[in-house]
Coordinates of C-alpha atoms and ligand atoms in Angstrom, one line a residue:
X1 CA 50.9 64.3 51.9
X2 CA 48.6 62.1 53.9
X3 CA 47.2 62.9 57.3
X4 CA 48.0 60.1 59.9
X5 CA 46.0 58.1 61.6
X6 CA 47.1 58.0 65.4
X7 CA 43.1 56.7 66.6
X8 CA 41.2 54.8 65.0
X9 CA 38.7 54.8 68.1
X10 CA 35.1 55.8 66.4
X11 CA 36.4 56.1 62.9
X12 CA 33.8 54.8 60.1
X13 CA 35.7 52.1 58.0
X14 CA 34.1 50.6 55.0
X15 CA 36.3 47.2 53.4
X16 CA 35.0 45.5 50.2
X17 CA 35.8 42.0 49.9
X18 CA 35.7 41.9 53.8
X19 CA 34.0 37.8 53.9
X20 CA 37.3 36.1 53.8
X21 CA 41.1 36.5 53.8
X22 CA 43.1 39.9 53.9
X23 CA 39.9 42.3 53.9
X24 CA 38.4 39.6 56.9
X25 CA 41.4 40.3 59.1
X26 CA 41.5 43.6 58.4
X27 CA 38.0 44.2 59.8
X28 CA 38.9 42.1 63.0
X29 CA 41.9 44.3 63.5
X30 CA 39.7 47.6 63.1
X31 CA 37.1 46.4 65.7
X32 CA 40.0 45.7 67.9
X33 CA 41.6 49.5 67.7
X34 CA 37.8 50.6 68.3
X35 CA 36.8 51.6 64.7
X36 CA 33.2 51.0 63.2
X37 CA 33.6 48.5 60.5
X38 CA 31.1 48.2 57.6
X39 CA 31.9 44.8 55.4
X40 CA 31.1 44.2 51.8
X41 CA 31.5 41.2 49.6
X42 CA 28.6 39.1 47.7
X43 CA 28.3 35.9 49.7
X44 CA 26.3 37.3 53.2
X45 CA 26.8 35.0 56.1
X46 CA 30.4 35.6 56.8
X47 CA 29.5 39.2 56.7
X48 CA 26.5 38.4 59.4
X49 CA 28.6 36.5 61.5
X50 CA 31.1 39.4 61.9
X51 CA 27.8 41.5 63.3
X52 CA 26.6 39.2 65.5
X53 CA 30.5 38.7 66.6
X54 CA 31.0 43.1 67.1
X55 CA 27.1 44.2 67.4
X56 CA 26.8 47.9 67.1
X57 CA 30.7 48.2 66.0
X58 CA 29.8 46.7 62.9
X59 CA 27.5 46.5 59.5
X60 CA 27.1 43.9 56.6
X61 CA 26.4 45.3 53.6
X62 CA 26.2 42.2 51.2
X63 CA 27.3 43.7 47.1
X64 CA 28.5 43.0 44.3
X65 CA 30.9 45.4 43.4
X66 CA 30.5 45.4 40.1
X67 CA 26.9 46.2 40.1
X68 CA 26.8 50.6 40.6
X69 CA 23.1 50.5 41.5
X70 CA 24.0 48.4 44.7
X71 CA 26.9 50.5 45.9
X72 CA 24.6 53.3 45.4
X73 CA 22.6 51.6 48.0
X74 CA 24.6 50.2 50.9
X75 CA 26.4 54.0 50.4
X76 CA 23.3 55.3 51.4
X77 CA 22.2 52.4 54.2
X78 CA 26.2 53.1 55.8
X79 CA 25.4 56.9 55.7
X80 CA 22.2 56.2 57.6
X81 CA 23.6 54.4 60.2
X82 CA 26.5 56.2 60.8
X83 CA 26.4 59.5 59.4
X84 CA 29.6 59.6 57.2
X85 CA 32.6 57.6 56.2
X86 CA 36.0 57.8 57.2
X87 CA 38.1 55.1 54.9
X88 CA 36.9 53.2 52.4
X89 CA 39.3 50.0 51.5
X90 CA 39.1 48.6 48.1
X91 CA 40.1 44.7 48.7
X92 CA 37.6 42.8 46.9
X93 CA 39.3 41.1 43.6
X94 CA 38.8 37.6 42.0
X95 CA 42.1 35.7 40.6
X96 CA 42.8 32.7 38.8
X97 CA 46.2 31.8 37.7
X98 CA 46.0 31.7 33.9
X99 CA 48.2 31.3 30.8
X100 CA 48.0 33.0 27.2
X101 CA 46.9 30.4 25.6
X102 CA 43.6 29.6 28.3
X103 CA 42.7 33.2 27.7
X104 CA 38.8 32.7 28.0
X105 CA 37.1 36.1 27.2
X106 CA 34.0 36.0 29.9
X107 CA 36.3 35.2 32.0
X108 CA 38.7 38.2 31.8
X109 CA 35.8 40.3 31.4
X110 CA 35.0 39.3 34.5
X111 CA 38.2 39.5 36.4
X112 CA 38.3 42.8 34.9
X113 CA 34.8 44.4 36.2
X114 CA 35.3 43.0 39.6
X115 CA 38.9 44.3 40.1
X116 CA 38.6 47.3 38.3
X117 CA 35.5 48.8 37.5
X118 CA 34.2 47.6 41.3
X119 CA 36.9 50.7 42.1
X120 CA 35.5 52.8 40.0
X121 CA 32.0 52.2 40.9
X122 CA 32.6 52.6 44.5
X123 CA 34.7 55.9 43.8
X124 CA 32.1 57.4 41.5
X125 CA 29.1 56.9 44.5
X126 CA 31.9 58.0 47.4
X127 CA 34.5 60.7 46.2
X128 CA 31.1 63.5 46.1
X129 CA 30.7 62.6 50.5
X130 CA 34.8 62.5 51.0
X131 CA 35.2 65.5 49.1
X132 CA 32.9 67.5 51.0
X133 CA 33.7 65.9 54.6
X134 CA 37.4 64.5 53.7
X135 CA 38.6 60.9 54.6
X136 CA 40.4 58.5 53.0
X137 CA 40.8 55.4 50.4
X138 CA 42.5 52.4 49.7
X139 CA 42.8 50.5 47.1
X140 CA 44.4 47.3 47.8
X141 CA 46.0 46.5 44.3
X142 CA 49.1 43.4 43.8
X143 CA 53.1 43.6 43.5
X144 CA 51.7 41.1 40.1
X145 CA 51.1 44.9 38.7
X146 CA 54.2 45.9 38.9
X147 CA 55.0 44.8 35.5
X148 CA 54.1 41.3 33.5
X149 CA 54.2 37.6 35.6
X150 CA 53.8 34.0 34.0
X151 CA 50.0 33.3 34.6
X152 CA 48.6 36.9 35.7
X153 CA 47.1 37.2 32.6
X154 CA 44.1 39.1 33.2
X155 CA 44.8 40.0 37.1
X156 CA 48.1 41.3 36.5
X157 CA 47.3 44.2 34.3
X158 CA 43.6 44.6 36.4
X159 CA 46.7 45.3 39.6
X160 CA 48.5 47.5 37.3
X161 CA 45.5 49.8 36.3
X162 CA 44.8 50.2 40.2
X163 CA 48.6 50.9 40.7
X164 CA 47.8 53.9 37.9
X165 CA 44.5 54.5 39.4
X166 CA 46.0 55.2 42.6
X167 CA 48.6 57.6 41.7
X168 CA 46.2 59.7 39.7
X169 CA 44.2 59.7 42.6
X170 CA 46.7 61.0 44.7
X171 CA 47.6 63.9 42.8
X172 CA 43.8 64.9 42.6
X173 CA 42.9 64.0 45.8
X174 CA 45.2 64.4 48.5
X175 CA 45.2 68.4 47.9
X176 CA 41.7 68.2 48.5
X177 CA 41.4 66.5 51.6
X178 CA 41.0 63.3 51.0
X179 CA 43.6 60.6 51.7
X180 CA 44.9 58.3 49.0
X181 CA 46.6 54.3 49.7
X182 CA 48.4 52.4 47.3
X183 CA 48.3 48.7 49.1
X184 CA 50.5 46.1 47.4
X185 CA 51.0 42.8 49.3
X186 CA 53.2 40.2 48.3
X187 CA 51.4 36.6 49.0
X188 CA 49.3 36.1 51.5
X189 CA 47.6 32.5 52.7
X190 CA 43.8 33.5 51.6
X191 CA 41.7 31.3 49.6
X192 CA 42.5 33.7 46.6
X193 CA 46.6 32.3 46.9
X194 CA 44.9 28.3 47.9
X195 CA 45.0 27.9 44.2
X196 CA 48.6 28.5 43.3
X197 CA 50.9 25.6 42.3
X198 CA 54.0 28.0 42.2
X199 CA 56.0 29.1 45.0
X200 CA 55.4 32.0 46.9
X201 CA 58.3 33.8 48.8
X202 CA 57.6 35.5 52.2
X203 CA 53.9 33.8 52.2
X204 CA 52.7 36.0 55.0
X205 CA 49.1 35.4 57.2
X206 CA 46.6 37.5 56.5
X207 CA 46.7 39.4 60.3
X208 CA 50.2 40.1 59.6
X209 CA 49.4 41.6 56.5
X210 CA 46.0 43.7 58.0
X211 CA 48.7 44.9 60.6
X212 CA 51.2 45.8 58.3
X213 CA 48.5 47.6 56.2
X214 CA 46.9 49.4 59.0
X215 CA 50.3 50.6 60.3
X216 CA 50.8 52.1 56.7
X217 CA 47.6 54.2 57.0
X218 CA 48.7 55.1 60.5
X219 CA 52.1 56.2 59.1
X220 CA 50.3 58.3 56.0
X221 CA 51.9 56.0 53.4
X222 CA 51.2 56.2 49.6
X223 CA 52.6 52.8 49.0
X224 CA 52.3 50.0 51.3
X225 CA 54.0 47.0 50.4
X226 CA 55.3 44.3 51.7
X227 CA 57.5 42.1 52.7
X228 CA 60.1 43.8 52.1
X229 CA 62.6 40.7 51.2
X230 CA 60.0 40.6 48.5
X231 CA 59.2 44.4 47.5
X232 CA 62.5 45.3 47.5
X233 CA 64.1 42.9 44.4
X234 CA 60.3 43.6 42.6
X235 CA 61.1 47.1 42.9
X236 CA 64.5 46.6 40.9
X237 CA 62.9 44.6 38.1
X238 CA 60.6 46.9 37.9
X239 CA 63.0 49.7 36.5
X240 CA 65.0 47.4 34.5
X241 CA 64.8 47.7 30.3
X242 CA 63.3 45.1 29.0
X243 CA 66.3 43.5 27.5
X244 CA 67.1 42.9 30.6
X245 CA 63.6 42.0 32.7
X246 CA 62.2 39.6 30.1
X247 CA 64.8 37.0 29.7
X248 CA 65.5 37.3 33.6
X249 CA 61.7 36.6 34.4
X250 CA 61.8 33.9 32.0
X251 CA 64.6 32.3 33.8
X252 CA 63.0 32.8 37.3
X253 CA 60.0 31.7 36.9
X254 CA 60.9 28.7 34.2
X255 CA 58.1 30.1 31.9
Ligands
LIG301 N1 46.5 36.9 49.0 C1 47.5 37.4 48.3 O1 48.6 36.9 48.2 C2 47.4 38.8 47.7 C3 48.5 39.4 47.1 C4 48.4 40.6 46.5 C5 47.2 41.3 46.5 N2 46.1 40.7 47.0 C6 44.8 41.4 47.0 O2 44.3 41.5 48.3 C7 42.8 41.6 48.1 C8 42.1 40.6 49.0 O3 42.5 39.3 48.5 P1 42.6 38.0 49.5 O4 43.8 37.4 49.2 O5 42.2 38.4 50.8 O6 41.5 37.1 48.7 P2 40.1 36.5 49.1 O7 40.1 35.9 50.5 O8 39.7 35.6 48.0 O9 39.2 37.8 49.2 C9 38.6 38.3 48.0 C10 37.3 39.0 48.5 O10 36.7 39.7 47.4 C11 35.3 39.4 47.5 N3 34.7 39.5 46.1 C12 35.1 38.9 45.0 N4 34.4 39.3 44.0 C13 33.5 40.2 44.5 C14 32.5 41.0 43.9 N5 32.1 40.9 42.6 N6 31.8 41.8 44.7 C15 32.1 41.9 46.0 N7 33.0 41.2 46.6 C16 33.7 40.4 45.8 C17 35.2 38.0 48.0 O11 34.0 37.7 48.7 P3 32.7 37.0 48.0 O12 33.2 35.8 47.2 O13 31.8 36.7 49.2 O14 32.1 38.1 47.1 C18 36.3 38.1 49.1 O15 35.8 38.7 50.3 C19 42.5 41.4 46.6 O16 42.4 42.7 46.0 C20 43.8 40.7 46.1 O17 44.0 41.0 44.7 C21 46.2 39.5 47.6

């Protein structure tokens, strides 16, 4: 099982994808229940402002996820400054809605390395430091990988490969110390959902969904997902036979 969380005062929390929506709540929240937040994503000056906003609370450590040689380094720039890490959250993911037939290979190559292999990446350089000190991750993954949507052609099975990620993780890791979270939001308003035409059920903000996140970890859950008016009928697709989940997807979604 996962330890809980009841302080976050002084903990070391490191998000990826921390310059805008979910993962930039989340930080705000953290520096609010006194942790020490360290914020990754590529573009810098969001990341600066949310020093100069926190001062000592806080670090910007500009990457690219997908690149290993970087994480290597801000690892080693947040282990300078701070002496450890507590929780690392996994948020940073690119989407575009896209059908089978405007499959474009760079692009899902892309998709791919940022959602997935930015995980692994980041896991490779941190799971040596939480094994030997303990701590926690998260990797924030997508009820879209739960099983196949219309138009999550290459982010819906990138979600589903973190859902599998995670769970192998937890078996591994959790006897060993270190925590494991399996984050799966529904729709949240971030400029990753700005782009969808489609409707989206229970569109939450993103400090409702940091705060149900962070409540999660709190709580030691596996699984967070949310909302539950959403989770719950995904949940029952999601063990239907196909007979029976393909032709009702069709007709939900008018694909
Ligand atoms: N919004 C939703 O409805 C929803 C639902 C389910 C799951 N999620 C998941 O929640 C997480 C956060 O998404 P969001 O909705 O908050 O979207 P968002 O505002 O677009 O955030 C995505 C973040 O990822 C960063 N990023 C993208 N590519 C990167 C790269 N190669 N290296 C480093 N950082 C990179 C972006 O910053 P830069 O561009 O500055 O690099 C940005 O900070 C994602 O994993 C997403 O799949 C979101």
């Amino acid at each position: 099982m996962n330890r809980r969380i009841s302080d976050w005062r002084g903990l070391r929390v490191w998000l990826t994808g921390a310059s805008s929506g979910i993962g930039a709540a989340l930080a705000e929240v953290l520096i609010r229940r006194g942790a020490r937040v360290a914020v990754s994503a590529r573009r810098a000056e969001p990341l600066d402002a949310f020093v100069q906003r926190h001062g000592a609370q806080a670090l910007a450590m500009p990457l690219d996820v997908t690149d290993a040689d970087a994480w290597v380094q801000a690892r080693d720039r947040v282990l300078a400054a701070w002496g450890g890490i507590d929780l690392v959250v996994f948020l940073a993911a690119s989407w575009r809605p896209t059908r089978a037939w405007e499959l474009d290979a760079a692009e899902a190559r892309s998709t791919m390395e940022t959602n997935v292999v930015g995980v692994t990446n980041g896991l490779a350089c941190l799971l040596p430091g939480l094994l030997r000190d303990g701590g926690g991750v998260a990797l924030v993954s997508s009820v879209a990988g739960y099983r196949g949507l219309p138009q999550a052609l290459t982010y819906g099975p990138t979600k589903a490969a973190l859902i599998n990620l995670a769970e192998v993780l937890y078996l591994d890791l959790v006897p060993r110390g270190v925590n494991v979270h399996l984050v799966n939001p529904g729709f949240v308003r971030t400029p990753l959902t700005e782009r969808n035409t489609f409707p989206m059920p229970g569109l939450m903000e993103p400090e409702a969904a940091a705060e149900r996140i962070l409540r999660g970890i709190e709580r030691g859950r596996f699984e967070i997902a949310f909302p539950k008016r959403l989770i719950w009928p995904l949940k029952l697709l999601r063990i239907l036979p196909y007979w029976l989940y393909l032709p009702l997807v069709r007709r939900g979604t008018g694909a």
